[in-house]
Every structure is written in C-alpha cells, then in structure tokens.
Amino acid sequence: MNIIKQKALHLLETAFGKTGTVLAIRAWEPATFFEVDVHFPDMDMSSWKRVQHIKVRVGDGIYRDYTPAGWDEDIRTCTLYINAEQDGPGAQWIRSLRAGDPVTYVGVGATMHRPAPAGEMVVFGDMSSIGHYLALQQLAGNRPISGAITIADENHREEFKEYFNWNIQPVRKNGDGGLESMLKWTSDKALDHSNIYISGHIPTCVRLRKELKKRSDSPLGIQVQGFWS
C-alpha cells in the first residue's frame, strides 16, 4: 500500500476510530456467508431513517463497508451479514473472527435507500445485499417488500427460504452477475406502481437499471447502491 495513504488511514482511525465487540458468529453452509452479532456501545441507532453502512477495519489500512441490520437501539447491538464468496481481505477477516473479538470502525453513514412514501417496494441484488434489504425492511415496518436475491449455491438458497419469512425470493444466479435471473423474475410483473431498489455487484446494478428503464411500464423510481465490482 502507498505509505502516504497508509499514514492517512492510520490518522483517520486514531482520530475517529471506535470499537465494538463480537457477540456471536453464525456461518451458513458452505461457509461463505456469515452473520455477525456486534455490540457497538458508541453507536446511536435511534435516528436512523435510511439504510446505513459501517466502514469496518478488516486489515492494516484496509476497510470494507457493511450494513447493520436487525439493530436494537436500546442495547446498541446489530447484525452484520457478510458475503465471503470472494477471497479478499474482508473474507479472510471474517473467517478469522471469533466471539469476543473487537471490531474497529471509522464511521457510520447513510445510503440513499429508505422506504418509499408510496407505491410498492421491489428489491434486487446478490448475497452482499441481504443485510442491506433486511435493514430496509426494518425501516419499512409492516409494509411488504418483494423482489429477488440471486444466489449461486443451492444450499444457500434453501437456507434463505428457511431462515427468512419474506416476500423476497432467492433465485438461481444465472447470467453475468445474475442479471438474467433478475430480468426473468420481472418478466411477468408490472412495475409501473413500484419503487425499485438495486444493490450489489456494480456492473450488474448499472445494466439492470438500464434494462428496467427501457420498459413501457416504467417504475416510479429506481435507486442503485453498488457494493462491489
């Protein structure tokens, strides 16, 4: 890493870094997707109106953004849902993490995604989007959210169906980035009264947005939040 950048990140962490504590970790089978319960004593969750992201330290000078979901503002705990299919620093970090370990972060920030004031809410993404849409559902309360999450592994699709009581469906990941699967899901559905949320693999997000904008039943709005490329 560039020495100047590394020093800048170190100064940022020294000035603004805060720490949480891992309470529990659960791995799906195969172990490429994890749920991490964390206590963040310095994190005020009471005013969240949009889906948030936390910049977490996963290595020396290396940070990854994760979405807090299932938060309890009174005891300041939440769950991070972490996709570790790509063998990068984030995946290596989560595989080494144990209950009781500290989690260092340098900020919490709002994304553009929040419950729409009217119309249906329809979401699309890959496994990196699961926590993001769980957070959106928590903000939406009893309002239903539908959509599709592309998942390559059959066991993970079954776990998704068993674990979540949700209108969001796990679909087999076909095509580049799962684009074909998501377009197929929309093929027999009217979208003109829907607000569309897209997140996950950035090139796939961009292509899906372009395809949906071509439709004659154009959605009320399309909001994109890219996570990885």
Short mmCIF file of C-alpha atoms in Angstrom, two decimals:
data_model
loop_
_atom_site.label_atom_id
_atom_site.label_comp_id
_atom_site.label_asym_id
_atom_site.label_seq_id
_atom_site.Cartn_x
_atom_site.Cartn_y
_atom_site.Cartn_z
CA MET A 1 0.00 0.00 0.00
CA ASN A 2 1.10 3.58 -0.66
CA ILE A 3 2.87 4.79 2.51
CA ILE A 4 1.16 8.19 2.43
CA LYS A 5 -2.27 6.57 2.11
CA GLN A 6 -1.48 4.14 4.92
CA LYS A 7 -0.44 7.00 7.22
CA ALA A 8 -3.60 8.94 6.33
CA LEU A 9 -5.78 5.95 7.16
CA HIS A 10 -3.91 5.45 10.43
CA LEU A 11 -4.51 9.09 11.37
CA LEU A 12 -8.19 8.75 10.44
CA GLU A 13 -8.56 5.66 12.61
CA THR A 14 -6.70 7.32 15.50
CA ALA A 15 -8.95 10.39 15.33
CA PHE A 16 -12.32 8.81 14.62
CA GLY A 17 -11.97 5.06 15.21
CA LYS A 18 -14.39 3.37 17.59
CA THR A 19 -14.71 -0.22 18.68
CA GLY A 20 -17.45 -2.81 19.05
CA THR A 21 -17.37 -6.35 20.36
CA VAL A 22 -18.39 -9.53 18.54
CA LEU A 23 -21.15 -11.32 20.45
CA ALA A 24 -21.71 -14.29 18.14
CA ILE A 25 -20.94 -15.56 14.63
CA ARG A 26 -23.02 -17.91 12.51
CA ALA A 27 -21.85 -19.37 9.20
CA TRP A 28 -24.14 -20.71 6.52
CA GLU A 29 -23.16 -23.97 4.84
CA PRO A 30 -20.95 -23.75 2.83
CA ALA A 31 -19.16 -21.18 5.00
CA THR A 32 -19.03 -18.33 2.50
CA PHE A 33 -21.77 -16.28 4.16
CA PHE A 34 -21.73 -15.11 7.78
CA GLU A 35 -23.96 -13.40 10.32
CA VAL A 36 -22.07 -11.43 12.97
CA ASP A 37 -23.83 -10.03 16.05
CA VAL A 38 -21.94 -7.00 17.36
CA HIS A 39 -22.31 -4.65 20.31
CA PHE A 40 -21.41 -1.09 19.32
CA PRO A 41 -21.57 0.94 22.57
CA ASP A 42 -20.81 4.28 20.88
CA MET A 43 -23.26 3.90 18.00
CA ASP A 44 -26.53 5.85 18.24
CA MET A 45 -29.10 3.97 16.16
CA SER A 46 -32.18 5.88 17.34
CA SER A 47 -32.32 8.39 14.48
CA TRP A 48 -31.77 6.04 11.53
CA LYS A 49 -34.25 6.74 8.72
CA ARG A 50 -32.18 5.33 5.85
CA VAL A 51 -30.18 2.13 5.41
CA GLN A 52 -26.74 2.71 6.93
CA HIS A 53 -23.25 1.40 6.22
CA ILE A 54 -20.32 0.95 8.60
CA LYS A 55 -16.72 1.28 7.44
CA VAL A 56 -15.06 -1.66 9.23
CA ARG A 57 -11.32 -2.29 9.54
CA VAL A 58 -10.53 -5.73 8.08
CA GLY A 59 -6.72 -5.37 7.89
CA ASP A 60 -3.88 -2.87 8.18
CA GLY A 61 -5.19 0.20 6.39
CA ILE A 62 -7.98 -1.86 4.79
CA TYR A 63 -11.68 -1.13 5.31
CA ARG A 64 -14.88 -2.64 3.98
CA ASP A 65 -18.42 -1.28 4.17
CA TYR A 66 -21.03 -3.50 5.85
CA THR A 67 -24.70 -2.86 6.55
CA PRO A 68 -26.04 -3.01 10.11
CA ALA A 69 -29.37 -4.86 10.24
CA GLY A 70 -31.63 -6.12 13.00
CA TRP A 71 -30.42 -3.33 15.26
CA ASP A 72 -31.65 -2.74 18.78
CA GLU A 73 -31.18 0.92 19.61
CA ASP A 74 -31.65 0.40 23.37
CA ILE A 75 -28.75 -2.02 23.80
CA ARG A 76 -26.85 -0.83 20.71
CA THR A 77 -26.44 -4.18 19.01
CA CYS A 78 -26.91 -5.18 15.38
CA THR A 79 -26.09 -7.95 12.94
CA LEU A 80 -23.70 -7.67 10.01
CA TYR A 81 -24.42 -10.03 7.10
CA ILE A 82 -21.15 -10.65 5.28
CA ASN A 83 -20.73 -12.35 1.93
CA ALA A 84 -17.31 -14.04 1.74
CA GLU A 85 -17.53 -15.69 -1.69
CA GLN A 86 -14.69 -13.53 -3.00
CA ASP A 87 -11.42 -14.43 -1.25
CA GLY A 88 -10.35 -10.89 -0.41
CA PRO A 89 -9.32 -9.11 2.81
CA GLY A 90 -12.92 -8.97 4.05
CA ALA A 91 -13.43 -12.71 3.56
CA GLN A 92 -10.14 -13.50 5.30
CA TRP A 93 -11.05 -11.22 8.19
CA ILE A 94 -14.48 -12.74 8.78
CA ARG A 95 -13.11 -16.28 8.71
CA SER A 96 -10.63 -15.38 11.45
CA LEU A 97 -13.17 -13.55 13.63
CA ARG A 98 -14.31 -15.06 16.95
CA ALA A 99 -16.81 -14.13 19.65
CA GLY A 100 -15.25 -11.58 21.98
CA ASP A 101 -13.03 -10.04 19.30
CA PRO A 102 -13.02 -6.25 18.84
CA VAL A 103 -14.39 -4.68 15.67
CA THR A 104 -12.88 -1.32 14.73
CA TYR A 105 -14.82 1.11 12.55
CA VAL A 106 -14.31 4.72 11.48
CA GLY A 107 -17.78 5.85 10.61
CA VAL A 108 -21.44 5.20 10.06
CA GLY A 109 -23.10 6.78 7.05
CA ALA A 110 -26.49 6.76 5.39
CA THR A 111 -27.10 5.30 1.94
CA MET A 112 -29.73 6.64 -0.47
CA HIS A 113 -32.09 3.75 0.27
CA ARG A 114 -35.08 4.38 2.54
CA PRO A 115 -38.72 3.25 2.45
CA ALA A 116 -40.64 4.92 -0.36
CA PRO A 117 -43.55 7.13 0.77
CA ALA A 118 -45.96 5.42 -1.64
CA GLY A 119 -46.11 2.51 -4.07
CA GLU A 120 -44.71 -0.99 -3.88
CA MET A 121 -41.10 -1.60 -2.93
CA VAL A 122 -39.25 -4.12 -5.12
CA VAL A 123 -35.61 -5.02 -4.49
CA PHE A 124 -32.87 -6.77 -6.49
CA GLY A 125 -29.35 -7.84 -5.58
CA ASP A 126 -26.92 -10.62 -4.77
CA MET A 127 -25.89 -12.12 -1.41
CA SER A 128 -23.99 -8.96 -0.50
CA SER A 129 -27.41 -7.24 -0.46
CA ILE A 130 -29.12 -9.42 2.15
CA GLY A 131 -28.22 -7.29 5.16
CA HIS A 132 -28.99 -4.14 3.20
CA TYR A 133 -32.55 -5.22 2.46
CA LEU A 134 -33.11 -6.60 5.96
CA ALA A 135 -32.31 -3.07 7.15
CA LEU A 136 -34.71 -1.58 4.59
CA GLN A 137 -37.42 -3.97 5.79
CA GLN A 138 -36.79 -2.98 9.41
CA LEU A 139 -37.24 0.67 8.48
CA ALA A 140 -40.37 -0.14 6.47
CA GLY A 141 -42.02 -1.97 9.38
CA ASN A 142 -45.10 -3.93 8.31
CA ARG A 143 -45.05 -2.64 4.73
CA PRO A 144 -44.27 -5.56 2.40
CA ILE A 145 -41.15 -5.68 0.27
CA SER A 146 -40.83 -8.09 -2.64
CA GLY A 147 -38.07 -8.87 -5.10
CA ALA A 148 -35.28 -11.29 -5.88
CA ILE A 149 -31.83 -12.09 -4.50
CA THR A 150 -29.56 -14.08 -6.82
CA ILE A 151 -27.76 -16.92 -5.04
CA ALA A 152 -25.47 -19.39 -6.83
CA ASP A 153 -25.29 -22.12 -4.18
CA GLU A 154 -28.38 -24.33 -3.82
CA ASN A 155 -27.79 -24.88 -0.09
CA HIS A 156 -27.71 -21.13 0.47
CA ARG A 157 -30.98 -20.71 -1.44
CA GLU A 158 -32.60 -23.31 0.82
CA GLU A 159 -31.19 -21.67 3.94
CA PHE A 160 -32.50 -18.32 2.76
CA LYS A 161 -36.03 -19.73 2.36
CA GLU A 162 -35.95 -21.48 5.73
CA TYR A 163 -34.38 -18.58 7.61
CA PHE A 164 -36.33 -15.57 6.33
CA ASN A 165 -40.11 -15.21 6.37
CA TRP A 166 -40.03 -12.80 3.45
CA ASN A 167 -41.64 -11.92 0.13
CA ILE A 168 -38.14 -11.58 -1.32
CA GLN A 169 -37.27 -14.73 -3.25
CA PRO A 170 -33.88 -16.44 -3.61
CA VAL A 171 -33.35 -17.25 -7.30
CA ARG A 172 -30.66 -19.24 -9.07
CA LYS A 173 -27.87 -16.95 -10.21
CA ASN A 174 -27.76 -17.06 -14.00
CA GLY A 175 -26.04 -14.75 -16.46
CA ASP A 176 -23.29 -12.25 -15.81
CA GLY A 177 -23.73 -11.11 -12.20
CA GLY A 178 -27.17 -12.72 -12.04
CA LEU A 179 -28.64 -10.21 -14.50
CA GLU A 180 -30.53 -12.87 -16.47
CA SER A 181 -32.15 -14.21 -13.29
CA MET A 182 -33.40 -10.80 -12.17
CA LEU A 183 -34.76 -9.88 -15.60
CA LYS A 184 -36.57 -13.22 -15.75
CA TRP A 185 -38.14 -12.52 -12.35
CA THR A 186 -39.52 -9.21 -13.64
CA SER A 187 -40.76 -10.60 -16.97
CA ASP A 188 -44.34 -11.30 -15.83
CA LYS A 189 -44.66 -8.49 -13.28
CA ALA A 190 -45.98 -4.97 -13.74
CA LEU A 191 -43.60 -2.37 -12.34
CA ASP A 192 -45.37 0.91 -13.06
CA HIS A 193 -46.53 1.26 -9.43
CA SER A 194 -43.21 0.11 -7.97
CA ASN A 195 -40.16 1.76 -6.46
CA ILE A 196 -37.11 -0.28 -7.47
CA TYR A 197 -34.04 -0.74 -5.27
CA ILE A 198 -30.91 -2.31 -6.78
CA SER A 199 -27.72 -3.16 -4.90
CA GLY A 200 -24.70 -5.44 -5.05
CA HIS A 201 -22.33 -6.03 -7.99
CA ILE A 202 -21.84 -2.58 -9.53
CA PRO A 203 -21.72 -3.50 -13.28
CA THR A 204 -24.82 -5.67 -12.84
CA CYS A 205 -26.61 -2.86 -11.00
CA VAL A 206 -25.92 -0.46 -13.86
CA ARG A 207 -27.07 -2.91 -16.54
CA LEU A 208 -30.23 -3.87 -14.67
CA ARG A 209 -31.16 -0.23 -14.20
CA LYS A 210 -30.76 0.42 -17.93
CA GLU A 211 -32.91 -2.60 -18.82
CA LEU A 212 -35.69 -1.66 -16.41
CA LYS A 213 -35.77 1.93 -17.68
CA LYS A 214 -36.50 0.62 -21.19
CA ARG A 215 -39.78 -0.96 -20.09
CA SER A 216 -43.09 0.53 -21.15
CA ASP A 217 -44.33 0.17 -17.55
CA SER A 218 -41.50 2.30 -16.22
CA PRO A 219 -41.15 2.14 -12.41
CA LEU A 220 -41.92 5.13 -10.20
CA GLY A 221 -38.23 5.32 -9.36
CA ILE A 222 -35.02 3.29 -9.48
CA GLN A 223 -32.34 3.72 -6.80
CA VAL A 224 -28.96 2.00 -7.10
CA GLN A 225 -26.43 1.25 -4.33
CA GLY A 226 -23.36 -0.53 -5.65
CA PHE A 227 -21.25 -2.59 -3.24
CA TRP A 228 -18.51 -4.32 -5.24
CA SER A 229 -17.14 -4.58 -8.77
#
